[in-house]
mmCIF file of C-alpha atoms in Angstrom:
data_model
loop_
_atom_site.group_PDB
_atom_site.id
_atom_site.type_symbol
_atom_site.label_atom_id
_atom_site.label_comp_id
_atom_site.label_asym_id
_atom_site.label_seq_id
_atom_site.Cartn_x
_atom_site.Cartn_y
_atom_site.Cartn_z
ATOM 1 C CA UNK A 1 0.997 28.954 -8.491
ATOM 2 C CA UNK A 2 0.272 26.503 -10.835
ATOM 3 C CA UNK A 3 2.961 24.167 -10.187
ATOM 4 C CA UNK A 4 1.681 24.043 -6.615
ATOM 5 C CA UNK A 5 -1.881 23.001 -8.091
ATOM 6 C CA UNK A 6 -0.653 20.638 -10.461
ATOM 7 C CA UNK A 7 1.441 19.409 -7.422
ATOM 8 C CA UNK A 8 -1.825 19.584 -5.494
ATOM 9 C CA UNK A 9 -3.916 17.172 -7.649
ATOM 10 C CA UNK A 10 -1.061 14.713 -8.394
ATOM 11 C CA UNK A 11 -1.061 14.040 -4.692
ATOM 12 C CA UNK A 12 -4.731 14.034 -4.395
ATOM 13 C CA UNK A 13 -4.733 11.611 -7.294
ATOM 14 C CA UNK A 14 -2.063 9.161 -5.899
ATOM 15 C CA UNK A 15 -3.482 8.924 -2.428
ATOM 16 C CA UNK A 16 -7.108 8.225 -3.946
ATOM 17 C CA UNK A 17 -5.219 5.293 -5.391
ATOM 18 C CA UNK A 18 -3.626 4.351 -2.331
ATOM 19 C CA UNK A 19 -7.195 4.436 -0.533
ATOM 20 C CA UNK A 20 -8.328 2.447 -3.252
ATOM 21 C CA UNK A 21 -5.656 -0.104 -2.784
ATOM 22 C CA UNK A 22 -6.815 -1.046 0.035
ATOM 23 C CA UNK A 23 -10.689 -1.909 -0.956
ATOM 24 C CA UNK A 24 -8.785 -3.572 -4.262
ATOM 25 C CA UNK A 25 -6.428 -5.461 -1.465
ATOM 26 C CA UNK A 26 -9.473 -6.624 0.405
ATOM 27 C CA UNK A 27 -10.359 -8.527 -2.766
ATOM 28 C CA UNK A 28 -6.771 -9.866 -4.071
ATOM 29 C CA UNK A 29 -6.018 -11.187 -0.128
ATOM 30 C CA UNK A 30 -9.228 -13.183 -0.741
ATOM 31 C CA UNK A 31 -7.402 -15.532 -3.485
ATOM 32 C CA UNK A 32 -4.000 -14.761 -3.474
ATOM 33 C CA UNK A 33 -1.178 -15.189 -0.729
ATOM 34 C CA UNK A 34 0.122 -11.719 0.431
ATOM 35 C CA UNK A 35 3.759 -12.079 -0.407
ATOM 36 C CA UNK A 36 3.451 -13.931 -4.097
ATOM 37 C CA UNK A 37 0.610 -11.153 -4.649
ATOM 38 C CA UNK A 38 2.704 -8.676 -3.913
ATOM 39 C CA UNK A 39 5.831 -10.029 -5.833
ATOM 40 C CA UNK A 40 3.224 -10.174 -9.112
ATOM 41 C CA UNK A 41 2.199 -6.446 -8.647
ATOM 42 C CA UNK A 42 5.853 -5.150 -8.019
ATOM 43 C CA UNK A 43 7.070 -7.600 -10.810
ATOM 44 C CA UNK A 44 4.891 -6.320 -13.328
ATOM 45 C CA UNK A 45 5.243 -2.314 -12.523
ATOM 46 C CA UNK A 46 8.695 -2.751 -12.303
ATOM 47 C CA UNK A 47 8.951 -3.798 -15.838
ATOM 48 C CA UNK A 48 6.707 -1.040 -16.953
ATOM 49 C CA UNK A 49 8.615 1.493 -15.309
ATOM 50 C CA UNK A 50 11.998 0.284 -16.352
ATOM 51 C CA UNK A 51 10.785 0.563 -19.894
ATOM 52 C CA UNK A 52 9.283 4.225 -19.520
ATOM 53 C CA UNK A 53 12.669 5.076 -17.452
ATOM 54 C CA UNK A 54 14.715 4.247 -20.379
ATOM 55 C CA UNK A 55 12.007 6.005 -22.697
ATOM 56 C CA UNK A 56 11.621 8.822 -20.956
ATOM 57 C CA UNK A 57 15.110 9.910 -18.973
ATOM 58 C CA UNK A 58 17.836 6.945 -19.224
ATOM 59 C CA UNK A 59 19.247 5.611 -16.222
ATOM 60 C CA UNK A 60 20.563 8.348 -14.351
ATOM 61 C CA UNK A 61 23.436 8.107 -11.653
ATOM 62 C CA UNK A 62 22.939 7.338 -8.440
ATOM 63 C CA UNK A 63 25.300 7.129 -5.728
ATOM 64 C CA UNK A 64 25.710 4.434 -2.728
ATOM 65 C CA UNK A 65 23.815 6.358 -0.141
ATOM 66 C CA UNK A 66 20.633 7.106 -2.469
ATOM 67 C CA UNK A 67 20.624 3.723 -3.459
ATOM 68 C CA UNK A 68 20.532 3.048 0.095
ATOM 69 C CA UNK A 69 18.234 5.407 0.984
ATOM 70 C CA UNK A 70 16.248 3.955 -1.865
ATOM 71 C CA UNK A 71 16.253 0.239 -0.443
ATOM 72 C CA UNK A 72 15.433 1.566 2.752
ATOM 73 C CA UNK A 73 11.982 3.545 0.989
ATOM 74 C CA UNK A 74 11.296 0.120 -0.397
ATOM 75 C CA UNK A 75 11.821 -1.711 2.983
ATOM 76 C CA UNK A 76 9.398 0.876 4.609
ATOM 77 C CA UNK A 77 6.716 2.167 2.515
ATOM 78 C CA UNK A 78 6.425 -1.145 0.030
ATOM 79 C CA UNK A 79 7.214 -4.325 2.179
ATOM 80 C CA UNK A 80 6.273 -3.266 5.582
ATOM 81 C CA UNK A 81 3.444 -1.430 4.740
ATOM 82 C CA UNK A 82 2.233 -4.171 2.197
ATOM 83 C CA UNK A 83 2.727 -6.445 4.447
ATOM 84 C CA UNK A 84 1.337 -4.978 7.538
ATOM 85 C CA UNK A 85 -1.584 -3.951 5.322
ATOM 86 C CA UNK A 86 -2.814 -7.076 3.538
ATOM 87 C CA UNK A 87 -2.400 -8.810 6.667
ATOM 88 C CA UNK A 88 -4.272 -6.703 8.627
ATOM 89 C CA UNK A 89 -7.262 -6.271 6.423
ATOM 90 C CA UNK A 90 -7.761 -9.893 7.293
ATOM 91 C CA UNK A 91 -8.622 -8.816 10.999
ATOM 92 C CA UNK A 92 -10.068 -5.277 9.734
ATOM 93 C CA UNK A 93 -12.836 -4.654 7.713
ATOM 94 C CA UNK A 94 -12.048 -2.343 4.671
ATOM 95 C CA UNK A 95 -13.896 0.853 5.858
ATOM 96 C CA UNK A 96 -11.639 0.705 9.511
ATOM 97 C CA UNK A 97 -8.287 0.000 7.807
ATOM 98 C CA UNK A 98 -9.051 2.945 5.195
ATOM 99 C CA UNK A 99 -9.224 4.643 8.506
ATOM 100 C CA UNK A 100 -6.232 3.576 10.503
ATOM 101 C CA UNK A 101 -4.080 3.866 7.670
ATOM 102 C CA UNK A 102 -5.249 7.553 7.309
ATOM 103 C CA UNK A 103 -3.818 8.480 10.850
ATOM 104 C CA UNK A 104 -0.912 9.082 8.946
ATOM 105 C CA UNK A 105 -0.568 12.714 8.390
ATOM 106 C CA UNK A 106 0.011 13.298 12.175
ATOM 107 C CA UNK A 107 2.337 10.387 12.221
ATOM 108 C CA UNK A 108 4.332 12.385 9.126
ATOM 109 C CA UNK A 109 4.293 15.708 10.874
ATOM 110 C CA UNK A 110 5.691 14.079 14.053
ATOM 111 C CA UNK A 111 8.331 11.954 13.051
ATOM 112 C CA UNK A 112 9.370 15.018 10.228
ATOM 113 C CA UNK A 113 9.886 17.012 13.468
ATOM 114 C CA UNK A 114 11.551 14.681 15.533
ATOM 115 C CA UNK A 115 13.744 13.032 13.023
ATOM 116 C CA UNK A 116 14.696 15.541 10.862
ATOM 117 C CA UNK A 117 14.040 19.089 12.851
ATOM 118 C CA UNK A 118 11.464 20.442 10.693
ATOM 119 C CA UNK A 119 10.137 23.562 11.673
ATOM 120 C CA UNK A 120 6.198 23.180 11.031
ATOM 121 C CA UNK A 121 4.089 26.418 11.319
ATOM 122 C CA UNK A 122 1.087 27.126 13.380
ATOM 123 C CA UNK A 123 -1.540 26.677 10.203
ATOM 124 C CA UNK A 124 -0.044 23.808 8.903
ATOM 125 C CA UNK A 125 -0.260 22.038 12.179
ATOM 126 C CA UNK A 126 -3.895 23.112 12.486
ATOM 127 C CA UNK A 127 -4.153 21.354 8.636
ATOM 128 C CA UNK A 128 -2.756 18.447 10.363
ATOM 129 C CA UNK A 129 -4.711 18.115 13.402
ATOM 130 C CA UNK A 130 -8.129 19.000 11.565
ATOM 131 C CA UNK A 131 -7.383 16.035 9.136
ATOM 132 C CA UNK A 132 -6.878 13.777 12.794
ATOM 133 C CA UNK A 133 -10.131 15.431 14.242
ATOM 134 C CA UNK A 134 -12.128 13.848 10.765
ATOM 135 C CA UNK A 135 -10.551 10.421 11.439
ATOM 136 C CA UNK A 136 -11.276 10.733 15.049
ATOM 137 C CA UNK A 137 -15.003 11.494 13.806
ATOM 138 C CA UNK A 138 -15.637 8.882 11.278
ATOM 139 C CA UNK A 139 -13.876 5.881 13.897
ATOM 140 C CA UNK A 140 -15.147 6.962 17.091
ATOM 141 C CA UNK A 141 -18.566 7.371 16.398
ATOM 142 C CA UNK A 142 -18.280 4.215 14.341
ATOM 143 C CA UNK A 143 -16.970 2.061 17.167
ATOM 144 C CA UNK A 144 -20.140 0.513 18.257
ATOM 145 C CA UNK A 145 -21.498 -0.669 14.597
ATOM 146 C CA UNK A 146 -17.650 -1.755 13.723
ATOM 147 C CA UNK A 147 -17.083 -3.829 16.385
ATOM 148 C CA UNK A 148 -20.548 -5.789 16.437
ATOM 149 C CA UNK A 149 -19.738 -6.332 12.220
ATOM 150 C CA UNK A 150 -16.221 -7.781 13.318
ATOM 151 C CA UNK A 151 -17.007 -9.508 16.422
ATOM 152 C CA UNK A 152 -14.831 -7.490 18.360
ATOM 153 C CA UNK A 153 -12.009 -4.908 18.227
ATOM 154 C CA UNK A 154 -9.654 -6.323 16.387
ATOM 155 C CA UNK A 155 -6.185 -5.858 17.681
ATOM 156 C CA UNK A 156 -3.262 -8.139 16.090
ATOM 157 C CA UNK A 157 -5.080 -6.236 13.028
ATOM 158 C CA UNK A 158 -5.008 -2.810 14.336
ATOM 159 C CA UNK A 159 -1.383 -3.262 15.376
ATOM 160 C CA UNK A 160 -0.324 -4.201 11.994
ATOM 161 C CA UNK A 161 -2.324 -1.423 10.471
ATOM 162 C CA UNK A 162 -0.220 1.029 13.059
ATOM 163 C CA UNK A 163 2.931 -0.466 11.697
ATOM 164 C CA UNK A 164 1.696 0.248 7.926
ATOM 165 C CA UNK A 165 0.933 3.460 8.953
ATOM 166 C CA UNK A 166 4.423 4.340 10.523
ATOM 167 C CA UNK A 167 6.237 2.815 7.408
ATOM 168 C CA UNK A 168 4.107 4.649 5.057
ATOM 169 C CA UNK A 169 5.254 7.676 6.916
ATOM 170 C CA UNK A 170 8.943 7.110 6.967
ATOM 171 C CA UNK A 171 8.140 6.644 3.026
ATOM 172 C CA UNK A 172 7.100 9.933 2.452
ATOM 173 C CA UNK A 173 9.723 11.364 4.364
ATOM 174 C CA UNK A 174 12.555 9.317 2.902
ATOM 175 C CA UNK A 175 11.289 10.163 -0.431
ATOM 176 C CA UNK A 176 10.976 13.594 0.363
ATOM 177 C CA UNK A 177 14.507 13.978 0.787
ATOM 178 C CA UNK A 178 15.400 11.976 -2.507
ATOM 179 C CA UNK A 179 13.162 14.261 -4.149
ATOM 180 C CA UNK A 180 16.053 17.048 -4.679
ATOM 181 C CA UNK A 181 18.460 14.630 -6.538
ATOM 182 C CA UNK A 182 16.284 11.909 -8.172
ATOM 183 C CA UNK A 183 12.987 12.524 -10.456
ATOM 184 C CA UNK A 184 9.819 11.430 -9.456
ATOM 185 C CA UNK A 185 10.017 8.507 -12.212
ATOM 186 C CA UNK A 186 13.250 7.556 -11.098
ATOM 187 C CA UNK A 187 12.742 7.429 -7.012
ATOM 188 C CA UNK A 188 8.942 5.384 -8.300
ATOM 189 C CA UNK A 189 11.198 2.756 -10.670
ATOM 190 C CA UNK A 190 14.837 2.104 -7.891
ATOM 191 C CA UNK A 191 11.815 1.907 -5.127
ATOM 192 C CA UNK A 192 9.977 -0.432 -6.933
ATOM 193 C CA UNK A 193 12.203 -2.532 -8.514
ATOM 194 C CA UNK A 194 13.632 -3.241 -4.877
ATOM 195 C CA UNK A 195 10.117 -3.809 -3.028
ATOM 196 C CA UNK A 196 10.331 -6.820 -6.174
ATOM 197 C CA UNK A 197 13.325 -8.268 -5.104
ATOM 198 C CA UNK A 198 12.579 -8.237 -1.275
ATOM 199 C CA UNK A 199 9.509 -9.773 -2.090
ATOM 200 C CA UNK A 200 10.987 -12.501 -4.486
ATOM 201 C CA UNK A 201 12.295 -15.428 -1.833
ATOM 202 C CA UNK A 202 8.700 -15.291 0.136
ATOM 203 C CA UNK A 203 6.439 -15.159 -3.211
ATOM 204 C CA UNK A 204 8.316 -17.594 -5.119
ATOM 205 C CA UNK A 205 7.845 -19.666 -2.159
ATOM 206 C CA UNK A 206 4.015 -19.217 -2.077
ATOM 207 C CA UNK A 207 4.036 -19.526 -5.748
ATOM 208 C CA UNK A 208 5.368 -23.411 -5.562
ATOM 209 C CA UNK A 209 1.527 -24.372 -3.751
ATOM 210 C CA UNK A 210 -0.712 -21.734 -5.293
ATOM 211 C CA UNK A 211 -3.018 -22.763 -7.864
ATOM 212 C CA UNK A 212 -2.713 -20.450 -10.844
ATOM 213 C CA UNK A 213 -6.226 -21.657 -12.148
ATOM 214 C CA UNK A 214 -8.188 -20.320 -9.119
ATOM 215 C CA UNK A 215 -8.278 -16.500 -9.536
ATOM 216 C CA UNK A 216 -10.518 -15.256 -11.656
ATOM 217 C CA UNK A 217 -10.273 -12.710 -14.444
ATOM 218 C CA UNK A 218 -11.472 -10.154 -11.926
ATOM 219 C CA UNK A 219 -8.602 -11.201 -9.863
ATOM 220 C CA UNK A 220 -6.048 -10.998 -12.158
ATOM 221 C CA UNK A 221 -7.220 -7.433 -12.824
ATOM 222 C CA UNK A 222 -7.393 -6.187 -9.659
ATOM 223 C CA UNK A 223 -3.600 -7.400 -9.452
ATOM 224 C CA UNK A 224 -2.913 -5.434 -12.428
ATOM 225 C CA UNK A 225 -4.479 -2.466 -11.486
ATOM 226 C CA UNK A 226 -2.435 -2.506 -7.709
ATOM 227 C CA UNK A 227 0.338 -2.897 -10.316
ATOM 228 C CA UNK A 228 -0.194 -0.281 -12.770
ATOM 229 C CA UNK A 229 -2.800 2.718 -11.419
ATOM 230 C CA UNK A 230 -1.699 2.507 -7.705
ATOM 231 C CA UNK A 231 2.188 1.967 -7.814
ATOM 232 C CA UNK A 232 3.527 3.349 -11.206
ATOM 233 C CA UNK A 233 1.158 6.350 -12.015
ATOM 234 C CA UNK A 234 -0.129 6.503 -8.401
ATOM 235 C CA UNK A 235 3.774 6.483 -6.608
ATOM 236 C CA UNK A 236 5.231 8.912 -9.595
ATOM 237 C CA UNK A 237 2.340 11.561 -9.042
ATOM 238 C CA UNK A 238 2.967 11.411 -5.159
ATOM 239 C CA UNK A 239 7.103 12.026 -5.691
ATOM 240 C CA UNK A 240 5.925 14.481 -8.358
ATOM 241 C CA UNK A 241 4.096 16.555 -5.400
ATOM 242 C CA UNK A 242 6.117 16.456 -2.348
ATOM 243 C CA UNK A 243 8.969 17.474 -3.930
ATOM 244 C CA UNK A 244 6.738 20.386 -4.509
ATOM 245 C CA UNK A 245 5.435 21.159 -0.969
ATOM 246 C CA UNK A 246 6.333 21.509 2.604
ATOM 247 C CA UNK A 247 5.929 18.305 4.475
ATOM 248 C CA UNK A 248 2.908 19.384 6.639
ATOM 249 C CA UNK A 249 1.095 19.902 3.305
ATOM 250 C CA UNK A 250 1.794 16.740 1.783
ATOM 251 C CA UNK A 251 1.344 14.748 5.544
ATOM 252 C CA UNK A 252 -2.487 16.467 5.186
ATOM 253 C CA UNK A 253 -2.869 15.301 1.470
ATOM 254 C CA UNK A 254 -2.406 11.770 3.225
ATOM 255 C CA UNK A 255 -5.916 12.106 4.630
ATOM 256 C CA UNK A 256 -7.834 11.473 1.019
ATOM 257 C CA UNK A 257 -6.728 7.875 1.557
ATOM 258 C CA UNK A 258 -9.888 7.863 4.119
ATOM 259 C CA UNK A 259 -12.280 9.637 1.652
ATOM 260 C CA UNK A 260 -11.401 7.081 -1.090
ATOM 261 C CA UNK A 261 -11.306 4.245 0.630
ATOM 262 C CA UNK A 262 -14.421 4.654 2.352
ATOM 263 C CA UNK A 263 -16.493 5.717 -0.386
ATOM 264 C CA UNK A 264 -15.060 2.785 -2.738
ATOM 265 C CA UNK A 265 -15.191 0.487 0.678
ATOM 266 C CA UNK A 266 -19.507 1.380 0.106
ATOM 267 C CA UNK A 267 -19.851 1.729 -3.556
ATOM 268 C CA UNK A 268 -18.015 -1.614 -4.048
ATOM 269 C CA UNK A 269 -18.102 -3.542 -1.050
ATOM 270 C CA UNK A 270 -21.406 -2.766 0.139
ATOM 271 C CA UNK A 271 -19.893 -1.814 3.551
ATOM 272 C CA UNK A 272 -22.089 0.482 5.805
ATOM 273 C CA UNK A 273 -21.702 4.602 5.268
ATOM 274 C CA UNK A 274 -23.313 6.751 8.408
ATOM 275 C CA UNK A 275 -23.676 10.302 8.447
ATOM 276 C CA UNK A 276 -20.480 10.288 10.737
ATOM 277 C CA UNK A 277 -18.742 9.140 7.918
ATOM 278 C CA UNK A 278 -19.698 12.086 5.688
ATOM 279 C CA UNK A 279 -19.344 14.819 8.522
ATOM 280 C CA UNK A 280 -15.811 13.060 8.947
ATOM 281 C CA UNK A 281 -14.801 13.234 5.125
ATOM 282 C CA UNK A 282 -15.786 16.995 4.986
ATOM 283 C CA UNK A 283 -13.369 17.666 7.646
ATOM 284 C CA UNK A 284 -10.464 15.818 6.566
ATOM 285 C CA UNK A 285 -11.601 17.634 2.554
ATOM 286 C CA UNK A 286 -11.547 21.338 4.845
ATOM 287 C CA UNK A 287 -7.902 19.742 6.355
ATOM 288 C CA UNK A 288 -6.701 19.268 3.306
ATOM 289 C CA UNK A 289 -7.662 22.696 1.464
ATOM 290 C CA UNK A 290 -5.844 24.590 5.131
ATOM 291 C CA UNK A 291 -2.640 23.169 4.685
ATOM 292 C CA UNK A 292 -2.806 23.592 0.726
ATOM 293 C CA UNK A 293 -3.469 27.084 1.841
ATOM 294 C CA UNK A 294 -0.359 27.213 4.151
ATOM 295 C CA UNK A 295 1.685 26.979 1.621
ATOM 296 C CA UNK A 296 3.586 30.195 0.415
ATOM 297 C CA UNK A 297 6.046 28.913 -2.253
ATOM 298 C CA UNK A 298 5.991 26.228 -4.401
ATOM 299 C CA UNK A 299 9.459 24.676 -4.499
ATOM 300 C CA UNK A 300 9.944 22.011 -7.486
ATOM 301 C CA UNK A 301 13.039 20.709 -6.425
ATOM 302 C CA UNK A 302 13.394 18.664 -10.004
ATOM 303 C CA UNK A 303 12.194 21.659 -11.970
ATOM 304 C CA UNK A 304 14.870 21.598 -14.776
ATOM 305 C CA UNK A 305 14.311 18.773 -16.470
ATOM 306 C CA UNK A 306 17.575 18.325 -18.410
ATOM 307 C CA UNK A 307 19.519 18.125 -14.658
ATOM 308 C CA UNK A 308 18.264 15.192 -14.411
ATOM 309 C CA UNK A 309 19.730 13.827 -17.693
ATOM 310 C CA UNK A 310 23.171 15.186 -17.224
ATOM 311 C CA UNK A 311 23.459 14.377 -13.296
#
């Protein structure tokens, strides 16, 4: 039991971080190009992570399909999804790509189901859907007031959003199925330090005409925060959980990216909050606590720490 709470909060922790990512993105698309912004953040954690790898566990072994398992994580869940993301915030406003993005614990169950045969039970379905049902709440009843802010539905940015949201899912899942031979720290450093080195020809490229003078100290920290909260503590503390839970219980968990990121979207943005938007958190919250309640037994699949030293 209380490695499936500890598992529990890491996840809620991470995907607070990823929700606030994208209010934090809003800002750092504002100054900086998306691919040399993205090279800076994945540059910078992948340092720090090397360094608490070495610290912490040493390099451990790794064979030629995790490391391409690894690179294809990175293709999905970092550049993709960055990608997709940054770019489509620039057609979205914060609040309705907090949203989108959040459609993806039904996009987890399905494609866990269809790619890899997962049998799902009843509850955790109903975990799932209920989590859906809040999104469907807080964007529906939305639509009117979003649309008038934006000047019209949106869709080049909605369909990148949709992308983000299917690579983020494949990243969970691929990760899920590291999660037995790698630790968390490792699967958060290989994944990383790859999402830097797809990233490298495009940023360096963007670097050559961007005027390192122009962001602003806030900038620069909100760069270093993407880098440090969201994708080392943030991405280790997600690992950390799945590997501890089925996958319709971590696909629900996915569903706090829409509670963050719309209560940071108002607190920091100054975006409009309705009371749709508060009946629609509570039910993704209620989604969240069913499928943590589905659960029967924890399963840390990198429980014994010292396997991962000698492996």
């Amino acid at each position: 039991m209380r490695d499936r709470v500890k598992a529990y909060i890491a996840m809620a922790f991470a995907m607070f971080t990823v929700g606030s990512s994208i209010v934090v993105g809003k800002w750092v698309t504002l100054i900086f190009p998306v691919f040399l912004a993205s090279l800076l953040r994945f540059g910078l954690a992948s340092m720090l992570l090397i360094l608490i790898l070495l610290i912490v566990e040493g390099l451990p072994k790794i064979t030629g399909r995790e490391l391409l398992l690894l690179l294809l994580q990175s293709l999905t869940g970092i550049v993709l999804f960055n990608i997709c993301l940054l770019y489509g915030l620039r057609w979205t406003p914060a609040v309705e790509g907090g949203i989108i993005t959040s459609t993806t614990p039904l996009v987890i169950s399905v494609l866990s189901v269809i790619l890899f045969k997962d049998k799902i039970p009843m509850r955790a379905w109903s975990g799932v859907l209920l989590a859906v049902n809040g999104i469907v709440i807080i964007r529906l009843l939305d639509a009117p007031s979003s649309s008038d802010e934006s000047g019209g539905f949106s869709w080049p940015g909605y369909a990148l959003l949709g992308i983000a949201v299917i690579s983020e899912a494949l990243f969970t899942l691929i990760g899920k199925k590291l999660s037995g031979r790698l630790s968390p720290l490792a699967i958060t450093t290989y994944v990383t330090i790859w999402g830097f080195v797809l990233f490298l020809p495009a940023g360096l490229y963007q670097a050559a005409s961007f005027n390192f003078s122009l962001p602003s100290t806030r900038d620069w920290l909100c760069l270093i925060y993407l880098a440090v909260v969201v994708t080392v503590i943030g991405f280790a503390l997600w690992y950390y959980g799945v590997s501890a839970v089925s996958t319709s219980t971590s696909a629900s968990f996915t569903g706090i990216i829409a509670v963050s990121s719309l209560v940071l979207s108002s607190l920091l943005l100054h975006e409009p909050m309705g009371w749709n938007h508060l009946i629609g958190m509570a039910v993704v919250i209620g989604a969240v606590i069913l499928s943590a309640r589905s659960e029967r037994q924890p399963k840390l699949a990198y429980q014994d720490h010292e396997k991962w030293k000698t492996n």
